[in-house]
Amino acid sequence: MSADVELSDVSVTFGSFYAAKNVNVKVNGGEFFSFLGPSGCGKTTLLRAISGFQEPSEGKVLIDNKDMSGIGPNKRPTALIFQNLALFPLMSVSENIAFSLEVRGVSKEERKKRADELLELIALEGQGDKKVHQLSGGQKQRVAIARALAVEPKVLLLDEPLSALDLKLRQRMRTELREIQKRVNITFIYITHDQGEALTMSDRIAVMNEGELEQIGKCDEVYNNPLTPFVATFVGENNPLYGKVTGIEGDKAKIETADGQYLATMNESKKLNIGDESIAFVRPESLFIPRDGDNFDNKIDVNIESFEFEGNLKNFYASLKSGAKIKFSVPNAIDTSSITSGSSIVLGFESSKSVILPKASLAID
Amino acid sequence: MMGIYIFIFFAYLFGPLIIMSITAFNSAEFPSITPWECFSFRWFNEGKIAYDGQHLAGLLSDWRLHDGIISSLIIGAGVVTLSVPIGMAAAIVLTQVRSQLRDIYYSISIMPVLFPGVIIGISTVVLWDRIAGLGGEGFIADIGRNGIFLTILAQTCFISTYCFLIFVARLQRFDQTQEEAALDLGASQTQVFFKILVPYLSPAIASAAVIAFLFSFENYNTTVFSILSDQTLTTVIASKVRLGISPALSALALTIIALTIIAAVTYEVLRRRAEKRYAESQEKFVKEKAADNRINKKYKAGFKIPKGITAILLIVVFATYGATQIVKNDLYGQSCIDAADKEKKSKFLEQLQTLESNELTDEELSGGSLGGNQDYGDIFGDPSLFQDFGGFD
């Protein structure tokens, strides 16, 4: 019952402003696919183009290989879960869930049966007569999902539906969403600015910036091998080291920075030449305090400035000789009592855990 | 200090209404409290039978008033059925208009409120007179000169604007994603309108209907022109006032006030009951969720003296004082009225006799030494002057 969704060269313009520009994506049937990007990057516009509220200015939206242009949102095999959920406050929970059946003229008994089935799916049995305002945040969330699933859509679109929930509930809903998706086995297209959400739930993600797709790939692929400095810094945290390429050895490049030379891995599709302005990225968790016997490709002298305790991790903020800032994380299990503010230490990292990319703008958090 | 201010404010607001209500129970022909003639309900019933059967009619026997009320009700119903949909449609359009046009559209929409009602009335009559003149005899000519039809149109002109404002206020709080959600779930535009928008707007529809009816019912300055040869309640009252106020009008006013108060109290009681039910359902929900005995404990509310007690006491004291005075001086019932009428008649006879005894000479009648009427060409002596006038009604 799932369907492929294909965006072929889709652009959406408002006046001279491109909300989305030449987007090409193919989402496979039954996949949990996320669009990840900062607010205003055009991901909601894309979702509205898929659901039919926004006709693309150029390009086509194909669902199940059928061109959707000119087909309104009420005629598409998609269901959208809104950011504010948009439950109908004047109707009961059951009426909300069965609304799509009611407008299709399904009989009352049938509607009740289907509503009860769906209430069971979302673990809200027997609560169909309640009003929407009597539900808690997480329950509303589940009702919105049930309402969207009532007509058995081929594609479910979710527009940051978890952003209004508190952290604990959000984490629980992530697992629940994933489970529901497996149970109903339809295509989920998820929109979020929260990379944690995208990484934990999705099969694949697409990172967007200013209306354009930066990278599409599996979660670990995008995290480990970012294609652009934007992706490198938007998905997870990354320390940029600016410099010039001074040497190339196979798939590795040597970069000369103000603080020394480092070796980093090049991306296959982003080959560099000697002399290119570039940035090497190293993640906070890939920076280690060397112990006896450790031998890292790269060494880096830092001066500890401050420290913060996150629970499972301890984050250190340090500065390099040139004044550049760097952050590194140490698991809580490791004893770091000897490291205090003002102390100078040497950190090491592997060239395989560092990527080097042509210079471009970073994501600004 | 605050109390005094509030008292003065309410006295200013309700003083005239209270005085007027009291005059409805005085049997005198002119609405007054002093001198008090007799306590009576006659202005609510037949009134005082006068030579033409209408001049001093009471509320029950005044057929002109009855006709006026009936046409006012018809017009009110017509105005409600026209202006509520028009106002709603205009408000919905406002939500769809792009931002640049919005202000202009809004200004144009509320303009009828700013026009003087007189102009709306006259222009409606002028327009429809032209339209009626186009088609010769027939349906158009009939409705074009039908006062009730024209009044409905003229009043709808500006009353639909009030409805528009009510709907705009409600729509401003409408979450438009609900419409999108319904569309996305497969509803057609018509279904979205009837299943999402109309239920949401239903409180606004109710209040717009009530306000439209009240505005229509009490309107005078537009109606007086557009009603042509018919009469509504307001125009009947106005024409009565021209001939001198009758206590029957006080009786009418009191009836309307009483109906308004009953309606308001009923509405308030129903509203509070619904609120209570809602609060109970919420409480039940919280209890279910919390499952905590501390919340389930009931607190008994102690007896409290209502805040309005002084006002109520004051009214009771005044009413008792008035009633005892009336009973003590035997100022009620048919016997009192008969006595008063008799006294008035004898006074009238006395005055007539005094006049007869002071008969004027011919010279005095023609102005005397001062010249009088003759100085103005003796116009009042000219018998042909008022020939065409037909005399006073």
PDB file of N, CA and C in Angstrom, chain B residues 208-245:
ATOM      1  N   ALA B 208     -24.544  37.349  15.750  1.00  0.00           N
ATOM      2  CA  ALA B 208     -24.808  38.247  14.630  1.00  0.00           C
ATOM      3  C   ALA B 208     -26.317  38.334  14.377  1.00  0.00           C
ATOM      4  N   ALA B 209     -27.000  37.184  14.470  1.00  0.00           N
ATOM      5  CA  ALA B 209     -28.445  37.176  14.234  1.00  0.00           C
ATOM      6  C   ALA B 209     -29.160  38.018  15.287  1.00  0.00           C
ATOM      7  N   VAL B 210     -28.777  37.853  16.550  1.00  0.00           N
ATOM      8  CA  VAL B 210     -29.425  38.618  17.618  1.00  0.00           C
ATOM      9  C   VAL B 210     -29.186  40.105  17.429  1.00  0.00           C
ATOM     10  N   ILE B 211     -27.937  40.447  17.155  1.00  0.00           N
ATOM     11  CA  ILE B 211     -27.610  41.872  17.019  1.00  0.00           C
ATOM     12  C   ILE B 211     -28.300  42.464  15.793  1.00  0.00           C
ATOM     13  N   ALA B 212     -28.317  41.704  14.691  1.00  0.00           N
ATOM     14  CA  ALA B 212     -28.989  42.201  13.486  1.00  0.00           C
ATOM     15  C   ALA B 212     -30.459  42.460  13.778  1.00  0.00           C
ATOM     16  N   PHE B 213     -31.085  41.533  14.493  1.00  0.00           N
ATOM     17  CA  PHE B 213     -32.507  41.697  14.798  1.00  0.00           C
ATOM     18  C   PHE B 213     -32.730  42.924  15.678  1.00  0.00           C
ATOM     19  N   LEU B 214     -31.910  43.070  16.711  1.00  0.00           N
ATOM     20  CA  LEU B 214     -32.095  44.209  17.623  1.00  0.00           C
ATOM     21  C   LEU B 214     -31.866  45.533  16.899  1.00  0.00           C
ATOM     22  N   PHE B 215     -30.822  45.586  16.088  1.00  0.00           N
ATOM     23  CA  PHE B 215     -30.556  46.821  15.338  1.00  0.00           C
ATOM     24  C   PHE B 215     -31.728  47.150  14.427  1.00  0.00           C
ATOM     25  N   SER B 216     -32.262  46.126  13.780  1.00  0.00           N
ATOM     26  CA  SER B 216     -33.373  46.341  12.865  1.00  0.00           C
ATOM     27  C   SER B 216     -34.604  46.804  13.630  1.00  0.00           C
ATOM     28  N   PHE B 217     -34.873  46.166  14.762  1.00  0.00           N
ATOM     29  CA  PHE B 217     -36.082  46.427  15.531  1.00  0.00           C
ATOM     30  C   PHE B 217     -36.118  47.867  16.037  1.00  0.00           C
ATOM     31  N   GLU B 218     -34.939  48.376  16.438  1.00  0.00           N
ATOM     32  CA  GLU B 218     -34.942  49.701  17.057  1.00  0.00           C
ATOM     33  C   GLU B 218     -34.574  50.799  16.070  1.00  0.00           C
ATOM     34  N   ASN B 219     -34.351  50.433  14.800  1.00  0.00           N
ATOM     35  CA  ASN B 219     -33.905  51.467  13.866  1.00  0.00           C
ATOM     36  C   ASN B 219     -35.025  52.451  13.535  1.00  0.00           C
ATOM     37  N   TYR B 220     -34.665  53.738  13.495  1.00  0.00           N
ATOM     38  CA  TYR B 220     -35.667  54.744  13.123  1.00  0.00           C
ATOM     39  C   TYR B 220     -35.245  55.551  11.907  1.00  0.00           C
ATOM     40  N   ASN B 221     -34.016  56.089  11.957  1.00  0.00           N
ATOM     41  CA  ASN B 221     -33.695  57.114  10.961  1.00  0.00           C
ATOM     42  C   ASN B 221     -33.589  56.601   9.535  1.00  0.00           C
ATOM     43  N   THR B 222     -33.255  55.347   9.335  1.00  0.00           N
ATOM     44  CA  THR B 222     -33.307  54.792   7.978  1.00  0.00           C
ATOM     45  C   THR B 222     -34.749  54.405   7.637  1.00  0.00           C
ATOM     46  N   THR B 223     -35.378  53.763   8.612  1.00  0.00           N
ATOM     47  CA  THR B 223     -36.722  53.230   8.392  1.00  0.00           C
ATOM     48  C   THR B 223     -37.735  54.321   8.051  1.00  0.00           C
ATOM     49  N   VAL B 224     -37.610  55.462   8.720  1.00  0.00           N
ATOM     50  CA  VAL B 224     -38.636  56.493   8.552  1.00  0.00           C
ATOM     51  C   VAL B 224     -38.769  56.920   7.090  1.00  0.00           C
ATOM     52  N   PHE B 225     -37.673  56.787   6.314  1.00  0.00           N
ATOM     53  CA  PHE B 225     -37.759  57.125   4.894  1.00  0.00           C
ATOM     54  C   PHE B 225     -38.156  55.925   4.045  1.00  0.00           C
ATOM     55  N   SER B 226     -37.553  54.788   4.349  1.00  0.00           N
ATOM     56  CA  SER B 226     -37.734  53.652   3.449  1.00  0.00           C
ATOM     57  C   SER B 226     -39.073  52.941   3.669  1.00  0.00           C
ATOM     58  N   ILE B 227     -39.747  53.207   4.784  1.00  0.00           N
ATOM     59  CA  ILE B 227     -40.959  52.459   5.083  1.00  0.00           C
ATOM     60  C   ILE B 227     -42.153  52.956   4.247  1.00  0.00           C
ATOM     61  N   LEU B 228     -42.004  54.136   3.631  1.00  0.00           N
ATOM     62  CA  LEU B 228     -43.059  54.712   2.775  1.00  0.00           C
ATOM     63  C   LEU B 228     -44.377  54.794   3.531  1.00  0.00           C
ATOM     64  N   SER B 229     -45.444  54.148   3.050  1.00  0.00           N
ATOM     65  CA  SER B 229     -46.748  54.331   3.684  1.00  0.00           C
ATOM     66  C   SER B 229     -47.002  53.343   4.813  1.00  0.00           C
ATOM     67  N   ASP B 230     -46.092  52.342   5.006  1.00  0.00           N
ATOM     68  CA  ASP B 230     -46.280  51.410   6.112  1.00  0.00           C
ATOM     69  C   ASP B 230     -45.783  52.031   7.419  1.00  0.00           C
ATOM     70  N   GLN B 231     -45.907  51.256   8.471  1.00  0.00           N
ATOM     71  CA  GLN B 231     -45.468  51.739   9.777  1.00  0.00           C
ATOM     72  C   GLN B 231     -44.745  50.626  10.501  1.00  0.00           C
ATOM     73  N   THR B 232     -43.614  50.958  11.131  1.00  0.00           N
ATOM     74  CA  THR B 232     -42.996  49.992  12.039  1.00  0.00           C
ATOM     75  C   THR B 232     -43.211  50.490  13.459  1.00  0.00           C
ATOM     76  N   LEU B 233     -42.793  49.691  14.404  1.00  0.00           N
ATOM     77  CA  LEU B 233     -42.960  50.081  15.805  1.00  0.00           C
ATOM     78  C   LEU B 233     -42.354  51.458  16.070  1.00  0.00           C
ATOM     79  N   THR B 234     -41.139  51.669  15.579  1.00  0.00           N
ATOM     80  CA  THR B 234     -40.471  52.942  15.876  1.00  0.00           C
ATOM     81  C   THR B 234     -41.186  54.122  15.233  1.00  0.00           C
ATOM     82  N   THR B 235     -41.658  53.953  14.003  1.00  0.00           N
ATOM     83  CA  THR B 235     -42.324  55.095  13.366  1.00  0.00           C
ATOM     84  C   THR B 235     -43.682  55.350  14.020  1.00  0.00           C
ATOM     85  N   VAL B 236     -44.364  54.291  14.490  1.00  0.00           N
ATOM     86  CA  VAL B 236     -45.636  54.483  15.199  1.00  0.00           C
ATOM     87  C   VAL B 236     -45.396  55.285  16.470  1.00  0.00           C
ATOM     88  N   ILE B 237     -44.357  54.868  17.214  1.00  0.00           N
ATOM     89  CA  ILE B 237     -44.066  55.570  18.467  1.00  0.00           C
ATOM     90  C   ILE B 237     -43.751  57.031  18.175  1.00  0.00           C
ATOM     91  N   ALA B 238     -42.920  57.249  17.140  1.00  0.00           N
ATOM     92  CA  ALA B 238     -42.541  58.619  16.818  1.00  0.00           C
ATOM     93  C   ALA B 238     -43.756  59.461  16.462  1.00  0.00           C
ATOM     94  N   SER B 239     -44.680  58.878  15.689  1.00  0.00           N
ATOM     95  CA  SER B 239     -45.845  59.665  15.301  1.00  0.00           C
ATOM     96  C   SER B 239     -46.759  59.915  16.494  1.00  0.00           C
ATOM     97  N   LYS B 240     -46.771  58.976  17.440  1.00  0.00           N
ATOM     98  CA  LYS B 240     -47.558  59.183  18.654  1.00  0.00           C
ATOM     99  C   LYS B 240     -46.985  60.331  19.482  1.00  0.00           C
ATOM    100  N   VAL B 241     -45.653  60.332  19.572  1.00  0.00           N
ATOM    101  CA  VAL B 241     -45.011  61.363  20.384  1.00  0.00           C
ATOM    102  C   VAL B 241     -45.346  62.743  19.849  1.00  0.00           C
ATOM    103  N   ARG B 242     -45.503  62.855  18.555  1.00  0.00           N
ATOM    104  CA  ARG B 242     -45.843  64.142  17.960  1.00  0.00           C
ATOM    105  C   ARG B 242     -47.181  64.659  18.465  1.00  0.00           C
ATOM    106  N   LEU B 243     -48.114  63.736  18.728  1.00  0.00           N
ATOM    107  CA  LEU B 243     -49.440  64.143  19.205  1.00  0.00           C
ATOM    108  C   LEU B 243     -49.473  64.282  20.723  1.00  0.00           C
ATOM    109  N   GLY B 244     -48.349  64.040  21.379  1.00  0.00           N
ATOM    110  CA  GLY B 244     -48.336  64.070  22.841  1.00  0.00           C
ATOM    111  C   GLY B 244     -48.126  62.670  23.359  1.00  0.00           C
ATOM    112  N   ILE B 245     -47.273  62.539  24.364  1.00  0.00           N
ATOM    113  CA  ILE B 245     -46.934  61.202  24.827  1.00  0.00           C
ATOM    114  C   ILE B 245     -48.090  60.618  25.621  1.00  0.00           C
TER     115      ILE B 245
END
